[in-house]
Coordinates of C-alpha atoms in Angstrom, one line a residue:
M1 CA -5.9 38.4 -6.8
S2 CA -5.4 34.6 -7.2
T3 CA -8.4 32.4 -7.6
V4 CA -8.9 29.5 -5.2
T5 CA -9.8 26.6 -7.4
H6 CA -9.6 23.9 -4.8
P7 CA -10.1 24.1 -1.0
G8 CA -6.6 23.0 -0.3
D9 CA -5.2 26.0 -2.2
S10 CA -6.1 28.2 0.7
L11 CA -4.2 26.2 3.3
S12 CA -0.9 27.5 4.7
R13 CA 2.3 25.6 4.4
R14 CA 2.0 24.7 8.1
Q15 CA -1.5 23.4 7.6
K16 CA -0.5 21.3 4.7
L17 CA 2.4 19.9 6.7
I18 CA -0.1 18.9 9.5
Y19 CA -2.3 17.2 7.0
V20 CA 0.6 15.3 5.4
L21 CA 1.8 14.1 8.8
I22 CA -1.6 13.1 10.2
L23 CA -2.8 11.5 7.0
G24 CA 0.5 9.8 6.6
S25 CA 0.2 8.2 10.0
L26 CA -3.3 7.0 9.1
T27 CA -2.2 5.3 5.9
A28 CA 0.8 3.9 7.7
L29 CA -1.5 1.8 9.9
G30 CA -2.0 -0.5 6.9
P31 CA 1.7 -1.2 6.2
F32 CA 2.4 -1.5 9.9
T33 CA -0.4 -4.1 10.2
I34 CA 1.0 -6.0 7.2
D35 CA 4.7 -5.7 7.7
L36 CA 5.3 -5.5 11.4
Y37 CA 5.0 -9.3 12.0
L38 CA 7.0 -10.4 9.0
P39 CA 10.1 -11.1 11.0
A40 CA 8.0 -13.3 13.3
F41 CA 7.0 -15.8 10.5
P42 CA 9.6 -18.4 11.5
S43 CA 8.5 -18.1 15.2
L44 CA 4.8 -18.4 14.2
Q45 CA 5.6 -21.5 12.2
R46 CA 7.5 -23.1 15.1
D47 CA 5.1 -22.1 17.9
L48 CA 1.9 -22.9 16.1
G49 CA 3.3 -26.1 14.5
V50 CA 2.2 -25.2 10.9
T51 CA 3.8 -25.0 7.4
E52 CA 5.4 -22.0 5.7
A53 CA 2.4 -21.8 3.4
A54 CA 0.0 -21.7 6.3
V55 CA 1.8 -18.8 7.9
Q56 CA 1.9 -17.0 4.5
L57 CA -1.9 -17.4 4.3
T58 CA -2.3 -15.2 7.4
L59 CA -0.6 -12.4 5.4
T60 CA -3.0 -13.2 2.5
G61 CA -5.9 -13.0 4.9
T62 CA -4.8 -9.6 6.1
I63 CA -4.5 -8.3 2.6
V64 CA -7.9 -9.7 1.6
G65 CA -9.4 -8.1 4.7
F66 CA -7.8 -4.9 3.8
A67 CA -9.4 -5.1 0.4
I68 CA -12.9 -5.9 1.8
G69 CA -12.6 -3.1 4.3
Q70 CA -11.9 -0.5 1.7
L71 CA -15.0 -1.5 -0.3
V72 CA -17.1 -0.7 2.8
V73 CA -15.3 2.3 4.1
G74 CA -14.9 4.2 0.8
P75 CA -18.6 4.4 -0.3
L76 CA -19.6 5.0 3.3
S77 CA -17.2 8.0 3.6
D78 CA -18.7 9.5 0.4
K79 CA -22.1 9.2 2.0
V80 CA -21.6 10.3 5.7
G81 CA -18.2 12.1 5.6
R82 CA -14.7 11.0 6.3
R83 CA -14.2 11.0 10.1
I84 CA -16.9 8.7 11.3
P85 CA -16.0 5.7 9.0
L86 CA -12.3 6.1 9.9
I87 CA -13.0 6.0 13.6
L88 CA -15.3 3.0 13.3
A89 CA -12.8 1.0 11.1
T90 CA -9.9 1.8 13.4
S91 CA -11.9 0.5 16.4
V92 CA -12.4 -2.8 14.6
H93 CA -8.6 -2.9 14.0
I94 CA -7.9 -2.3 17.7
L95 CA -10.2 -5.2 18.8
A96 CA -8.8 -7.5 16.1
S97 CA -5.3 -6.8 17.2
L98 CA -6.1 -7.7 20.8
G99 CA -7.7 -10.9 19.5
A100 CA -4.6 -11.8 17.4
A101 CA -2.4 -11.2 20.4
M102 CA -4.4 -13.9 22.3
A103 CA -4.6 -16.4 19.4
T104 CA -3.7 -20.0 20.3
D105 CA -3.9 -21.6 16.8
I106 CA -3.5 -20.7 13.2
T107 CA -7.2 -20.6 12.5
M108 CA -7.9 -18.1 15.3
L109 CA -4.9 -16.0 14.2
M110 CA -6.2 -16.1 10.6
V111 CA -9.7 -14.8 11.6
F112 CA -8.3 -11.9 13.6
R113 CA -5.7 -11.0 10.9
V114 CA -8.6 -10.7 8.3
L115 CA -10.4 -8.4 10.8
Q116 CA -7.2 -6.4 11.3
G117 CA -7.0 -5.9 7.6
V118 CA -10.7 -4.7 7.5
G119 CA -10.0 -2.2 10.2
A120 CA -6.7 -0.9 8.8
A121 CA -8.5 -0.1 5.5
G122 CA -10.1 3.0 7.0
G123 CA -6.9 5.1 7.2
S124 CA -5.8 4.3 3.7
V125 CA -9.1 5.1 2.0
V126 CA -10.0 8.1 4.0
A127 CA -6.5 9.7 3.7
M128 CA -6.6 9.5 -0.1
A129 CA -10.2 10.7 -0.3
M130 CA -9.4 13.7 2.0
L131 CA -6.5 14.7 -0.3
R132 CA -8.8 14.5 -3.3
D133 CA -11.4 16.6 -1.5
L134 CA -8.8 19.3 -1.1
F135 CA -6.6 19.1 -4.2
S136 CA -6.6 18.2 -7.9
G137 CA -4.1 18.1 -10.8
Y138 CA -0.4 18.6 -10.0
P139 CA -1.1 19.9 -6.5
L140 CA -2.7 16.5 -5.9
V141 CA 0.4 14.7 -7.3
R142 CA 2.6 16.7 -5.0
M143 CA 0.5 16.0 -1.9
L144 CA 0.2 12.3 -2.8
S145 CA 4.0 12.2 -3.1
Y146 CA 4.4 13.8 0.4
L147 CA 1.9 11.4 1.8
A148 CA 3.8 8.5 0.1
L149 CA 7.1 9.7 1.7
V150 CA 5.6 9.7 5.2
N151 CA 3.8 6.4 4.4
G152 CA 7.0 5.0 2.9
L153 CA 8.7 5.2 6.2
A154 CA 6.2 2.7 7.7
P155 CA 7.5 -0.4 5.7
I156 CA 11.1 0.8 6.4
F157 CA 10.6 0.9 10.2
A158 CA 7.9 -1.8 10.6
P159 CA 10.2 -4.9 10.2
V160 CA 12.9 -3.2 12.2
I161 CA 10.4 -2.5 15.0
G162 CA 9.0 -6.0 14.7
S163 CA 12.5 -7.5 15.0
S164 CA 13.3 -5.3 18.0
L165 CA 10.0 -6.3 19.7
L166 CA 10.9 -9.9 19.2
L167 CA 14.2 -9.4 21.0
V168 CA 12.3 -8.6 24.2
M169 CA 8.9 -10.3 23.9
P170 CA 7.3 -13.2 22.0
W171 CA 5.3 -12.6 18.8
P172 CA 2.0 -11.7 20.5
G173 CA 3.7 -8.5 21.6
I174 CA 3.6 -7.3 18.0
F175 CA -0.2 -7.3 18.1
W176 CA -0.4 -5.5 21.4
F177 CA 1.8 -2.8 19.7
L178 CA -0.6 -2.6 16.8
A179 CA -3.6 -2.2 19.1
A180 CA -1.8 0.8 20.8
Y181 CA -1.1 2.3 17.4
G182 CA -4.8 2.1 16.5
V183 CA -5.6 4.0 19.7
L184 CA -3.2 6.7 18.7
V185 CA -4.9 6.9 15.2
I186 CA -8.3 7.5 16.8
I187 CA -6.9 10.2 19.1
A188 CA -5.2 12.0 16.2
T189 CA -8.3 11.8 14.1
S190 CA -10.5 13.2 16.8
V191 CA -8.1 16.0 17.8
F192 CA -6.4 17.2 14.6
L193 CA -8.6 16.3 11.5
V194 CA -11.6 18.4 10.4
E195 CA -14.2 17.1 8.0
T196 CA -13.2 17.7 4.4
L197 CA -16.3 16.5 2.7
P198 CA -19.0 19.2 2.8
A199 CA -22.5 18.1 3.7
D200 CA -23.9 19.1 0.3
R201 CA -21.5 16.6 -1.4
R202 CA -22.5 13.6 0.8
G203 CA -25.5 11.3 0.5
S204 CA -27.9 14.2 0.3
S205 CA -26.6 14.8 -3.2
G206 CA -28.8 11.9 -4.3
A207 CA -26.0 9.7 -5.6
T208 CA -26.3 6.1 -4.4
A209 CA -23.4 3.8 -3.8
L210 CA -24.4 1.9 -6.9
Q211 CA -24.3 5.1 -9.0
R212 CA -20.9 6.1 -7.6
Y213 CA -19.5 2.6 -8.4
R214 CA -21.0 2.9 -11.9
A215 CA -19.4 6.3 -12.5
V216 CA -16.0 4.9 -11.6
L217 CA -16.3 1.5 -13.3
T218 CA -17.4 2.9 -16.6
D219 CA -14.1 4.8 -16.9
R220 CA -11.8 2.8 -19.1
I221 CA -8.6 4.5 -17.9
F222 CA -9.6 3.9 -14.3
I223 CA -10.1 0.2 -15.0
G224 CA -6.8 -0.1 -16.7
V225 CA -5.0 1.8 -14.0
L226 CA -6.7 -0.5 -11.4
L227 CA -5.4 -3.6 -13.1
V228 CA -1.9 -2.2 -13.6
G229 CA -1.8 -1.2 -9.9
G230 CA -3.1 -4.6 -8.9
M231 CA -0.3 -6.4 -10.8
N232 CA 2.3 -4.0 -9.4
F233 CA 1.1 -4.8 -5.8
S234 CA 1.0 -8.5 -6.6
G235 CA 4.6 -8.6 -7.6
L236 CA 5.6 -6.6 -4.6
F237 CA 3.6 -8.7 -2.2
S238 CA 5.1 -11.9 -3.7
Y239 CA 8.4 -10.5 -2.4
L240 CA 6.8 -9.6 0.9
S241 CA 5.4 -13.1 1.6
A242 CA 8.5 -15.0 0.4
S243 CA 11.3 -12.8 1.8
P244 CA 11.2 -13.9 5.5
F245 CA 11.6 -17.5 4.5
L246 CA 14.1 -16.8 1.7
F247 CA 16.4 -14.6 3.6
Q248 CA 16.0 -16.0 7.1
G249 CA 15.9 -19.6 5.9
T250 CA 18.0 -19.9 2.8
Y251 CA 20.5 -17.2 3.6
N252 CA 20.4 -17.6 7.4
F253 CA 19.6 -14.0 8.3
S254 CA 18.7 -13.2 11.9
E255 CA 15.5 -11.5 12.6
L256 CA 17.3 -8.2 13.0
Q257 CA 19.4 -8.6 9.8
Y258 CA 16.2 -9.4 7.9
G259 CA 14.5 -6.2 9.3
L260 CA 17.5 -4.1 8.3
L261 CA 17.5 -5.6 4.8
F262 CA 13.8 -4.9 4.5
A263 CA 14.4 -1.3 5.6
V264 CA 17.0 -0.8 2.9
N265 CA 14.7 -2.3 0.3
S266 CA 11.9 0.0 1.4
L267 CA 14.1 3.0 0.9
G268 CA 13.8 2.0 -2.8
I269 CA 10.1 2.7 -2.7
V270 CA 10.6 6.1 -1.1
A271 CA 13.3 7.0 -3.6
G272 CA 11.0 5.9 -6.5
V273 CA 8.0 7.8 -5.2
Q274 CA 9.9 11.1 -4.7
I275 CA 11.7 11.0 -8.0
S276 CA 8.5 10.0 -9.8
A277 CA 6.7 13.0 -8.3
R278 CA 9.3 15.4 -9.7
V279 CA 9.4 13.7 -13.1
L280 CA 5.6 14.0 -13.3
R281 CA 5.9 17.8 -13.6
R282 CA 7.3 17.2 -17.1
I283 CA 6.1 13.8 -18.2
G284 CA 2.6 12.3 -18.1
P285 CA 2.0 9.6 -15.4
Q286 CA 1.1 7.1 -18.0
W287 CA 4.5 7.4 -19.7
V288 CA 6.3 7.1 -16.3
M289 CA 4.5 3.8 -15.9
V290 CA 5.7 2.7 -19.3
F291 CA 9.2 3.1 -18.0
S292 CA 8.7 1.7 -14.5
T293 CA 6.9 -1.4 -15.6
A294 CA 9.5 -2.3 -18.2
S295 CA 12.2 -1.8 -15.5
M296 CA 10.4 -4.1 -13.1
L297 CA 10.1 -6.8 -15.7
L298 CA 13.8 -6.6 -16.5
M299 CA 14.8 -6.7 -12.8
S300 CA 12.6 -9.7 -12.0
L301 CA 14.0 -11.6 -14.9
L302 CA 17.5 -10.8 -13.7
I303 CA 16.6 -12.2 -10.2
V304 CA 15.7 -15.5 -11.9
L305 CA 18.8 -15.5 -14.2
F306 CA 21.2 -14.6 -11.4
A307 CA 19.7 -17.3 -9.1
Q308 CA 20.1 -19.9 -11.8
L309 CA 23.7 -18.8 -12.4
G310 CA 24.4 -19.2 -8.7
L311 CA 25.6 -15.6 -8.1
G312 CA 24.6 -15.7 -4.5
L313 CA 23.0 -13.1 -2.2
W314 CA 24.2 -10.0 -4.1
G315 CA 22.8 -11.4 -7.3
I316 CA 19.4 -11.3 -5.6
I317 CA 19.3 -8.2 -3.5
V318 CA 20.7 -5.7 -6.1
P319 CA 18.1 -6.4 -8.9
L320 CA 15.5 -6.8 -6.1
W321 CA 16.2 -3.2 -4.8
C322 CA 15.9 -1.8 -8.4
Y323 CA 12.6 -3.7 -8.8
I324 CA 11.3 -2.2 -5.6
M325 CA 12.4 1.3 -6.6
S326 CA 10.6 1.0 -9.9
A327 CA 7.5 -0.1 -8.1
G328 CA 7.8 3.2 -6.1
F329 CA 7.8 5.1 -9.4
T330 CA 4.5 3.4 -10.3
F331 CA 2.6 4.2 -7.1
P332 CA 1.9 8.0 -7.4
C333 CA 1.1 7.5 -11.2
V334 CA -1.6 4.9 -10.3
Q335 CA -3.1 7.0 -7.6
V336 CA -3.3 10.3 -9.5
L337 CA -4.7 8.7 -12.7
A338 CA -7.3 6.8 -10.6
L339 CA -8.5 9.9 -8.7
A340 CA -8.0 12.6 -11.3
N341 CA -11.5 12.4 -12.9
H342 CA -13.4 11.2 -9.8
G343 CA -13.5 14.1 -7.3
A344 CA -17.2 13.5 -6.7
Q345 CA -16.6 9.8 -5.9
A346 CA -13.1 10.1 -4.3
G347 CA -13.9 7.6 -1.5
T348 CA -15.4 5.1 -3.8
A349 CA -12.5 5.4 -6.3
A350 CA -10.0 5.1 -3.5
S351 CA -11.8 2.1 -2.1
L352 CA -11.9 0.3 -5.4
L353 CA -8.2 1.1 -6.1
G354 CA -7.2 -0.3 -2.7
A355 CA -9.6 -3.3 -2.8
V356 CA -8.6 -4.5 -6.2
T357 CA -4.9 -4.0 -5.8
F358 CA -4.7 -5.6 -2.4
G359 CA -7.2 -8.3 -3.4
L360 CA -5.2 -9.3 -6.4
A361 CA -2.0 -9.2 -4.3
G362 CA -3.6 -11.4 -1.6
A363 CA -4.7 -13.9 -4.2
I364 CA -1.5 -14.1 -6.2
S365 CA 1.3 -13.7 -3.6
P366 CA 0.9 -17.1 -1.9
A367 CA 1.9 -18.7 -5.3
V368 CA 5.6 -18.4 -4.2
G369 CA 4.9 -20.5 -1.1
L370 CA 2.9 -23.1 -3.0
L371 CA 5.6 -23.4 -5.6
G372 CA 8.3 -23.6 -3.0
V373 CA 10.1 -20.5 -1.6
S374 CA 13.3 -19.7 -3.6
A375 CA 14.8 -16.8 -5.4
T376 CA 13.8 -18.3 -8.7
T377 CA 10.1 -18.8 -7.8
M378 CA 9.9 -15.4 -6.2
G379 CA 11.5 -13.7 -9.3
G380 CA 9.3 -15.8 -11.6
V381 CA 6.0 -14.8 -9.9
M382 CA 7.1 -11.1 -9.9
A383 CA 7.9 -11.3 -13.6
A384 CA 4.6 -12.9 -14.4
C385 CA 2.7 -10.2 -12.4
I386 CA 4.4 -7.3 -14.0
S387 CA 4.1 -8.8 -17.5
A388 CA 0.3 -8.9 -17.0
G389 CA 0.5 -5.3 -15.8
I390 CA 2.3 -4.2 -19.0
V391 CA -0.3 -5.9 -21.1
F392 CA -3.1 -4.0 -19.3
L393 CA -1.2 -0.8 -19.6
W394 CA -1.0 -1.0 -23.4
T395 CA -4.3 -2.6 -24.1
V396 CA -6.7 -1.0 -21.5
V397 CA -5.1 2.2 -20.3
R398 CA -3.6 2.9 -23.8
P399 CA -1.1 5.7 -22.8
R400 CA -1.6 7.8 -26.0
T401 CA -5.3 8.3 -25.1
V402 CA -4.8 9.6 -21.5
P403 CA -5.5 13.3 -21.3
P404 CA -3.1 15.7 -19.6
L405 CA -3.6 16.4 -15.9
R406 CA -5.7 19.5 -15.0

């Protein structure tokens, strides 16, 4: 008779599929909140009478709110369970989406975008924590890759949906759509998800939030992975914040053309995540990150070089797609290394991972707008971010010291 070592081992294939689909829809709330309104950037700039940098700051505000929300939701979910924090956070997201839809100036929009980010954080943290409650080792890698596949469809479809919405309604309609999505998340959580954190592993275990943070933050490998993940996200979000102005402004893409380009680029993330999950069966995640970060550095430098050589649009989008695919290779490696040794603090570990990665991305990505949006500045910021990630990988994580997955 086989021994069940983790609760998820006893789930049927159908039950696992349900978890993947529902948890994937929860984590997709974050990418939808961030990406859905990207095609509306030029419209926002025109209607609100503000600069490109001011519009980009609303994206930064969303990312920062997303980071703050995870710091709250993660430890709370370790203390009281997974479902209640998720429902509360998503309720905040719904109200903030309604507020953003009715915003009349950039300040009002910024406030509600920050609150949207705070509310969207619930799905991301709780989904990762629930998977860690159920799985560990290579089964966790496999489930995270499935989750990433479902989640990876969100940034593919978000700009396309956003572009399509803009064809029939002004930009506030995007936020009405997000409010409706939040309502669906609450319904799905209430109907389909059961609590995965047993009562004896919650606050009654005696561990305080401070103790859970201490357990995670004294892990050198976790800290290193946190920093590498932050630099990976920062480079990717530098592309996100610059791309609407670069492709719709410099290269005269329509909103629909930009959405389609964004969808093709996002397929790179999906491809990278799924290939990475299979490679991880044979190669340790730290060594996959060695390859992926080196590839990202090369591709970002090629973007700068090709832009300076005047090779045009194809000289930008080809290395950009390869950069994005390499970032996809990195995602499951970061997640599994961050969660592997912290099953007892899964919510706290997931919250720190999300907060730091999105917080760094929110702080760094506006640099492209401040320097002046161009392919050269975008590629340069991306190269600087991943260079820092490579330094953290070799000096803090130290790949040779990472133990094999169990």
